[in-house]
Short mmCIF file of C-alpha atoms in Angstrom, two decimals:
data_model
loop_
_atom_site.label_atom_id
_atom_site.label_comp_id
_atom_site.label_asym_id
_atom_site.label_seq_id
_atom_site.Cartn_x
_atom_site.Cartn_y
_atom_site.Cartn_z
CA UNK A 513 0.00 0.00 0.00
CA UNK A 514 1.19 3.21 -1.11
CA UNK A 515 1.99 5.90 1.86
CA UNK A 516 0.50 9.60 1.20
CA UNK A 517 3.84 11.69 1.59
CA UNK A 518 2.48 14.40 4.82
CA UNK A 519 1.93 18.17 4.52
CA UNK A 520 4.51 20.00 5.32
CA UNK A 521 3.05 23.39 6.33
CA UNK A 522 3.52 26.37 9.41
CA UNK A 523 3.48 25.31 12.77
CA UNK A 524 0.65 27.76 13.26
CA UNK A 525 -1.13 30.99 11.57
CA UNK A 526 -1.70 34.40 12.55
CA UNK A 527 -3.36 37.47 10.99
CA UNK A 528 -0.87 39.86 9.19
CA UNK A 529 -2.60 42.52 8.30
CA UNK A 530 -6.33 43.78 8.67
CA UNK A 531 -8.07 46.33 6.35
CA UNK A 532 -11.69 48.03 5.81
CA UNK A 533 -14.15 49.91 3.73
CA UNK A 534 -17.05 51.68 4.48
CA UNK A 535 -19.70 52.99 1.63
CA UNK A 536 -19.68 57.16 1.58
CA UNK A 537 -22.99 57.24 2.54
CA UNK A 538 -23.92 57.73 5.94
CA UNK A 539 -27.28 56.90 7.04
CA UNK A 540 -28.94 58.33 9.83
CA UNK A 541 -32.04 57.48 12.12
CA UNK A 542 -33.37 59.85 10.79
CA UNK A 543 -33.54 58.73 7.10
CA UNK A 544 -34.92 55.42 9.09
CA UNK A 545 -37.68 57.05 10.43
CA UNK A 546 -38.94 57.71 7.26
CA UNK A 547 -40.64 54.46 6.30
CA UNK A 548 -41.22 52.92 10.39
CA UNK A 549 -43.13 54.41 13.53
CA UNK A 550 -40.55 54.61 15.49
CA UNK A 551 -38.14 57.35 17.32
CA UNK A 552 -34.26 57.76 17.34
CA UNK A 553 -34.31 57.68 20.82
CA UNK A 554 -35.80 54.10 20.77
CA UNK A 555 -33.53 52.88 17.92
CA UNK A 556 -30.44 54.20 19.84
CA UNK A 557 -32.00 52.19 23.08
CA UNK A 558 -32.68 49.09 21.37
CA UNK A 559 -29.22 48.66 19.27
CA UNK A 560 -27.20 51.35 19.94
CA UNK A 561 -26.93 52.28 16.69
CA UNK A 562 -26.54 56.10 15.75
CA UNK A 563 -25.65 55.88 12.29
CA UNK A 564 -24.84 53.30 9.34
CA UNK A 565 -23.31 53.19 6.32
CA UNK A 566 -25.37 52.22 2.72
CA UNK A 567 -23.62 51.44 -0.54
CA UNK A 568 -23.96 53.04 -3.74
CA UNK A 569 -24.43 50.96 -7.35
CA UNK A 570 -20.66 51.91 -7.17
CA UNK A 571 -19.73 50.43 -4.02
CA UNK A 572 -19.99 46.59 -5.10
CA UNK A 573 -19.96 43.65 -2.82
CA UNK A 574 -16.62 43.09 -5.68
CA UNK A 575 -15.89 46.98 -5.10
CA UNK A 576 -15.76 46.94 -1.27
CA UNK A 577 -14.03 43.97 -0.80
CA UNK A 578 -11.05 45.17 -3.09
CA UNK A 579 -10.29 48.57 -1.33
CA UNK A 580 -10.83 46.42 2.44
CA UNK A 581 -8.54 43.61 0.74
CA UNK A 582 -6.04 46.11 -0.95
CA UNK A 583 -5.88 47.93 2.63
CA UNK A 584 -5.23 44.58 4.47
CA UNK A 585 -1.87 43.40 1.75
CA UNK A 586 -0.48 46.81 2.44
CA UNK A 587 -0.84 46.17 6.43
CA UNK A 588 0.67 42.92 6.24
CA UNK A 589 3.42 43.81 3.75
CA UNK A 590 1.89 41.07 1.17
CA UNK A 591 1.51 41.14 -2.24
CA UNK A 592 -1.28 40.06 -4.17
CA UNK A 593 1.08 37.64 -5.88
CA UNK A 594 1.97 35.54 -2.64
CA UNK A 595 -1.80 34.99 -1.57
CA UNK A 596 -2.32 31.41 -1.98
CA UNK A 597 -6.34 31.48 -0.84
CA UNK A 598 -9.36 33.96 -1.04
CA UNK A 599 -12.23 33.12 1.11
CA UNK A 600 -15.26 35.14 0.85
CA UNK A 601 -17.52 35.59 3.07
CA UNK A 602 -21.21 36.90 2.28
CA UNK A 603 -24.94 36.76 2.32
CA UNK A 604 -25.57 39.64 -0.11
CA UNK A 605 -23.83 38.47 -3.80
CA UNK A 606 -26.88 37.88 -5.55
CA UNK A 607 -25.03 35.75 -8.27
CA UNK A 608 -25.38 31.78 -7.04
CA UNK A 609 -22.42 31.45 -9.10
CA UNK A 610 -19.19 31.89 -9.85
CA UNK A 611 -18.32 32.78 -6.01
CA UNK A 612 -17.32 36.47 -6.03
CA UNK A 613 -14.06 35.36 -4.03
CA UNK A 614 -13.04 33.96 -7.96
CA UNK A 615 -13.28 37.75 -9.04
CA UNK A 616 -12.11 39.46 -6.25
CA UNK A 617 -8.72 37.08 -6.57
CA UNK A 618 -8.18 37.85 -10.04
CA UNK A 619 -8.87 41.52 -9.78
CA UNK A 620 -6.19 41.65 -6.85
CA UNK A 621 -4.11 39.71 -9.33
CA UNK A 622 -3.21 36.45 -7.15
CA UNK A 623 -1.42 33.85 -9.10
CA UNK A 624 -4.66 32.01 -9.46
CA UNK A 625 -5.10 31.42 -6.15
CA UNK A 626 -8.18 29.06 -4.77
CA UNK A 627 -10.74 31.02 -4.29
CA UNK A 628 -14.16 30.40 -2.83
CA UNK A 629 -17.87 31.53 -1.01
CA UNK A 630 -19.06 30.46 2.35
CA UNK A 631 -22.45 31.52 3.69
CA UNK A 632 -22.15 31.59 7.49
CA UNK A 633 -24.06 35.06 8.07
CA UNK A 634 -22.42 36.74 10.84
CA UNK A 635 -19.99 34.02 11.92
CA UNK A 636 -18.77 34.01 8.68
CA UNK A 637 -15.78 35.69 9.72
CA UNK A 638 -14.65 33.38 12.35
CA UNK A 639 -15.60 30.37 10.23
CA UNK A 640 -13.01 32.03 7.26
CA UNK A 641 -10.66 32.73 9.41
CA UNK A 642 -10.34 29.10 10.84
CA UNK A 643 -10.35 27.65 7.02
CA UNK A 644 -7.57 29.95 6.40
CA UNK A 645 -5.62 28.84 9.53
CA UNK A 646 -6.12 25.14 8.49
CA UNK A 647 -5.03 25.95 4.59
CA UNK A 648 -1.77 27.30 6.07
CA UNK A 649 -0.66 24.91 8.71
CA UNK A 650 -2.14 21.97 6.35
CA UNK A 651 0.44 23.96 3.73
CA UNK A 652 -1.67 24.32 0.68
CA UNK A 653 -1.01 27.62 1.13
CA UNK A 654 1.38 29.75 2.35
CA UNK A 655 -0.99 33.32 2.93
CA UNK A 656 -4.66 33.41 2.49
CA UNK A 657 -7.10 36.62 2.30
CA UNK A 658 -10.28 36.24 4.69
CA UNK A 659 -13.15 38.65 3.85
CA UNK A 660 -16.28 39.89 5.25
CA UNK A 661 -18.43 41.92 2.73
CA UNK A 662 -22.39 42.79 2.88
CA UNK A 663 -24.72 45.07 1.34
CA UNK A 664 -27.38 43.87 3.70
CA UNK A 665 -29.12 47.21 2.29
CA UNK A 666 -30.32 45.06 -0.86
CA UNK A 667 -31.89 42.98 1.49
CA UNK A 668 -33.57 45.14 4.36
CA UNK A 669 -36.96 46.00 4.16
CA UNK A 670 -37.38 49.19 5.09
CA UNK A 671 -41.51 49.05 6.72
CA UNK A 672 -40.27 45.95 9.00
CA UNK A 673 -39.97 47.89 12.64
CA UNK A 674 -37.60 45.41 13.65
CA UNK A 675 -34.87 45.57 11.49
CA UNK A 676 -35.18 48.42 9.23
CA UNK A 677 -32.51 49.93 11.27
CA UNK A 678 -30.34 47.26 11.81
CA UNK A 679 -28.01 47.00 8.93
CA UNK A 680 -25.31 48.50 7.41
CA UNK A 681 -22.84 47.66 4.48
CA UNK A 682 -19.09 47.30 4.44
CA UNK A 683 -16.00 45.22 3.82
CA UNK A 684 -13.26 44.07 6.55
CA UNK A 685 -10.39 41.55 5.30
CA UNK A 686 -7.59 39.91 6.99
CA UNK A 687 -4.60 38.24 5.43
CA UNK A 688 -3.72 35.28 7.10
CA UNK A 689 -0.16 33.54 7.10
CA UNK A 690 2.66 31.72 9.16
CA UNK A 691 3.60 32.15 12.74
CA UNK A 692 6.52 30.46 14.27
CA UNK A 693 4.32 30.78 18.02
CA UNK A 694 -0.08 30.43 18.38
CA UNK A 695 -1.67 33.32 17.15
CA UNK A 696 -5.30 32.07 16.64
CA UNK A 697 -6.58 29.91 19.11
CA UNK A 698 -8.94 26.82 18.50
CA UNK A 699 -12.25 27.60 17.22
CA UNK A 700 -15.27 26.62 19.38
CA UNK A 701 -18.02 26.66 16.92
CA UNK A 702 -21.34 25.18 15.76
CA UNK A 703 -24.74 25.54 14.80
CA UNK A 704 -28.27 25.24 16.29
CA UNK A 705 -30.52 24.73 13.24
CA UNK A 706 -33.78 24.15 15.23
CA UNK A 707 -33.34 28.24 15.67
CA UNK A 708 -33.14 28.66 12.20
CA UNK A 709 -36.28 30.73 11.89
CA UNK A 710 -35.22 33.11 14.08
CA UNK A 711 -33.50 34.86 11.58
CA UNK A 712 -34.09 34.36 7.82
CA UNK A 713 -34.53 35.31 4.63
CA UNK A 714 -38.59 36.55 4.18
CA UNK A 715 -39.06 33.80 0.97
CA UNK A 716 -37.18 32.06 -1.22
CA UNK A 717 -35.48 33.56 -4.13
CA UNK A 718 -37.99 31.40 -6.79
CA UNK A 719 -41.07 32.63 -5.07
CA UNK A 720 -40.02 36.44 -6.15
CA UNK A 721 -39.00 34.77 -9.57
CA UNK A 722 -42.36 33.01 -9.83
CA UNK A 723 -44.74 36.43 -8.88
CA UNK A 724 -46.19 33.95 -5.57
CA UNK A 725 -44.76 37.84 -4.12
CA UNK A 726 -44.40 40.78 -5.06
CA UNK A 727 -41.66 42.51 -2.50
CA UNK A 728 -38.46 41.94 -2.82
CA UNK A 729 -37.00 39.34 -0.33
CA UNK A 730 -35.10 40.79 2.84
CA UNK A 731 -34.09 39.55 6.34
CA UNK A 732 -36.15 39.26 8.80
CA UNK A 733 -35.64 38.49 12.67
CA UNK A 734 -37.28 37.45 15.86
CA UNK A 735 -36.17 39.92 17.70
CA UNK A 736 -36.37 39.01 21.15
CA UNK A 737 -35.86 35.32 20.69
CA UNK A 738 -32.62 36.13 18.96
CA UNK A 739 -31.57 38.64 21.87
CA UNK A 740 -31.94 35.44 24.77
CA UNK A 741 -30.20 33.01 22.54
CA UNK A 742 -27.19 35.47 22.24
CA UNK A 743 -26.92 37.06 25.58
CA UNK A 744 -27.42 33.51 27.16
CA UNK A 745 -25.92 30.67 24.96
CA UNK A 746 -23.33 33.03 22.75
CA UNK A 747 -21.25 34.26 26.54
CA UNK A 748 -21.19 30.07 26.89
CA UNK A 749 -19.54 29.82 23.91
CA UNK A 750 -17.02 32.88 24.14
CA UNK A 751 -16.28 31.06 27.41
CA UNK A 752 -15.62 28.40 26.03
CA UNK A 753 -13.13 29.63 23.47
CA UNK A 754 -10.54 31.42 26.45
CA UNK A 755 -10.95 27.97 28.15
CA UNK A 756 -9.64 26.44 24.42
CA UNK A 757 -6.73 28.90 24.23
CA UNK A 758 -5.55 28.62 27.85
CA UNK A 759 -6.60 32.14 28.48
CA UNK A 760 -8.16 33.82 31.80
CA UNK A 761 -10.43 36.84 30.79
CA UNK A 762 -7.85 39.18 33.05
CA UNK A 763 -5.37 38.60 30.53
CA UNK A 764 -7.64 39.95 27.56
CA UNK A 765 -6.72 42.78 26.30
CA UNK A 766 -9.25 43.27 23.47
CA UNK A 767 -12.73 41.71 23.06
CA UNK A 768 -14.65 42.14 19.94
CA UNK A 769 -17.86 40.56 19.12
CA UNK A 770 -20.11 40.52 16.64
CA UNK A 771 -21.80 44.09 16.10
CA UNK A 772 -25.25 43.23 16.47
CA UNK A 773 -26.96 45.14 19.11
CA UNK A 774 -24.88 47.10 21.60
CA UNK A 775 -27.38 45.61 24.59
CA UNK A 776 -25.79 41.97 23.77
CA UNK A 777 -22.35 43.29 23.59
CA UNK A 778 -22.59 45.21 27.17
CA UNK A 779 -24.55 41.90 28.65
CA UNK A 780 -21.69 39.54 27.22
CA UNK A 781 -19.22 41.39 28.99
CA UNK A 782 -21.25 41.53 32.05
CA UNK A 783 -21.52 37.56 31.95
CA UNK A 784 -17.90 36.71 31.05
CA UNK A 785 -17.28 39.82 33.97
CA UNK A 786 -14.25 41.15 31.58
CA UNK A 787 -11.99 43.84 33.33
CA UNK A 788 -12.10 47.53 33.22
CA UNK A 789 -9.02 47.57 31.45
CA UNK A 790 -10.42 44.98 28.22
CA UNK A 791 -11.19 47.32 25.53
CA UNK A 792 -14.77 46.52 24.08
CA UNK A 793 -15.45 47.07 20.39
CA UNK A 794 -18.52 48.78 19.52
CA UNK A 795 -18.00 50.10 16.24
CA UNK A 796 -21.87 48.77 15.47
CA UNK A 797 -22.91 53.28 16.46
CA UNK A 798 -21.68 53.95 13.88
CA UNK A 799 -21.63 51.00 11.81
CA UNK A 800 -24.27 49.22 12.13
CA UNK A 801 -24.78 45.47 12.05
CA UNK A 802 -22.90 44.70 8.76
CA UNK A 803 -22.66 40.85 9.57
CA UNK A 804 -19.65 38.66 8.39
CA UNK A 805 -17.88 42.72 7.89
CA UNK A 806 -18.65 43.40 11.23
CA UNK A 807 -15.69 41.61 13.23
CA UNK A 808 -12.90 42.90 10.63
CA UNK A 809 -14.11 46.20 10.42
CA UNK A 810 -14.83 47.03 14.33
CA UNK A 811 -10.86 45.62 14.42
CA UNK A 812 -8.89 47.59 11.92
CA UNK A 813 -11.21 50.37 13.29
CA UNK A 814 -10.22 50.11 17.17
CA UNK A 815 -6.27 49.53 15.66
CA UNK A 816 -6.53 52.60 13.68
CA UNK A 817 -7.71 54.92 17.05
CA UNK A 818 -5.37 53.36 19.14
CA UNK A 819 -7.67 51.73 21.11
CA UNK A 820 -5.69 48.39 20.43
CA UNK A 821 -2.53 47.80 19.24
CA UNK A 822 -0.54 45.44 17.59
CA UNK A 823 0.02 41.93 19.68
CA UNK A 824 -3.07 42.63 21.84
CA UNK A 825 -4.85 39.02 22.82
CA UNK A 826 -8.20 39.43 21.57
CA UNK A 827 -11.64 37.47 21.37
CA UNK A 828 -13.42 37.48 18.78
CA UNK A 829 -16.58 36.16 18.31
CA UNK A 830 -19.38 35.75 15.72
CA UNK A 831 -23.22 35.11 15.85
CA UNK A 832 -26.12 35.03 13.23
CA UNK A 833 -28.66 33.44 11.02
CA UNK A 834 -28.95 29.62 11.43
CA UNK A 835 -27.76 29.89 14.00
CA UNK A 836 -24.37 29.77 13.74
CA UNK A 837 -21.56 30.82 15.83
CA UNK A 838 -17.73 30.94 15.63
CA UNK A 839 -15.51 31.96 19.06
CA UNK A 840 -11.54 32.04 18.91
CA UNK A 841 -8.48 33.92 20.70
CA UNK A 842 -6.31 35.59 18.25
CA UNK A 843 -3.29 37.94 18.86
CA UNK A 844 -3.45 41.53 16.79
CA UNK A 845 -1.36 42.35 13.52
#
């Protein structure tokens, strides 16, 4: 019997470089409160969210996730040559196929890198980012490109009072490569698809196709359901990911979840009792919730103020439609 000679990749992986974009367009509540009864006040209550950011026919999903990508080589000190993998992550590409990651990688001009789609909603980040770790210690490749990209405002409907407000659009991107030490902890993730109605997609594509409706499909979310499944289960599972890396919460310096409602962020960090001194990302003000962009962005954002820096221990952790969830311990670029 023949023997399969072994991969011979990096010990581990660790994130280079990170990079964003957000659209030019800033949305306010009060362009919101247009189309839903409703009151800043109670939007800013509810989500925390002051402001968001909406794409023009310009600002592609393809667009967005060049400048964020182009951004995130530059960080790392990569070219687009060396990238070996270019996983996409993203609800909002309305063509089934080719995956956008294909264009994207030519466009950046890899040397025909592999290139793909995954559809994790807002974990989608976390679930990229472990692929990409695997890719590189496996050694089929050597640097790989993780992005985030949504124009979740193709797919909000704007009379829904419970999520009108919610989303944003944006690109984050990471490039991912060798580390001689750990730089990304174990992932603890997983999925719970008895909740999958909690948040979804209104109908199916074919429906719209077929005239059985005549509005557009967008997301749509049990609000409160949603809310006690993250505050309770998703702490559990960030838990669960410093236990994985070895790591007491007093030795966080950074935690930055998933920027979906700035009442979930503030009772996570409650629940996991995180020191003063752990700096909280809540980029999701001024953001929004821009799902798998929303972990990238909300981290280049709080390296670019300062408010982290370079080799901070961080937790990340993702949370969304399924439901899905992805929790790991990374170090900074």
């Amino acid at each position: 019997m023949a023997k399969i000679k072994p991969s011979k990749g990096a010990p581990y992986a660790r994130i280079l470089g990170v990079g964003g974009y957000r659209p030019t367009r800033v949305v306010p509540n009060e362009v919101i409160l247009e189309t839903i009864d409703s009151s800043d006040e109670w939007i800013r209550s509810r989500s925390g969210i002051e402001t968001r950011h909406w794409a023009s026919d310009e600002e592609t999903v393809t667009a967005m996730s060049l400048e964020a990508s182009g951004k995130a080589l530059a960080d790392a000190g990569i070219s687009a040559e060396q990238i070996g993998g270019v996983i996409v992550s993203t609800v909002s590409h309305f063509k089934q196929t080719p995956a956008v990651a294909t264009e994207i990688a030519d466009r950046l001009g890899t040397d025909k890198a592999a290139a793909f789609d995954i559809s994790a909603g807002c974990a989608g980040f976390g679930y990229g980012l472990t692929l990409a770790k695997g890719m590189i210690v496996e050694g089929s490749a050597e640097y790989v490109l993780v992005i985030g990209v949504e124009r979740l405002s193709d797919l909000t409907d704007l009379e829904d009072r419970a999520t009108a407000f919610l989303f944003g659009d944006g690109a984050g991107a990471v490039v991912v490569g060798p580390s001689q030490e750990p730089a990304i902890g174990p992932t603890v993730w997983g999925s719970e698809g008895d909740k999958s109605d909690t948040i979804k997609q209104t109908v199916p594509w074919t429906d719209y196709r077929d005239g059985t409706v005549d509005k557009f499909p967008a997301i749509t979310q049990e609000g409160q359901a949603v809310f006690r499944w993250a505050v309770f289960e998703m702490a559990k599972v960030a838990q669960q990911a410093l236990d994985a890396a070895g790591i007491a919460s007093d030795d966080l310096d950074v935690f930055i979840p998933h920027q979906a409602n700035v009442r979930i962020i503030d009772s996570m960090v409650k629940t996991l009792k995180l020191p003063e001194h752990v700096t909280v990302a809540r980029d999701i003000r001024t953001t929004g919730n821009t799902s798998a962009a929303s972990i990238p962005l909300a981290m280049e954002r709080l390296l670019a103020t300062g408010e982290a820096k370079s080799g901070d221990t961080a937790l990340v952790i993702g949370f969304g439609a399924g439901l899905v969830y992805a929790a790991t311990v990374v170090t900074l670029p």
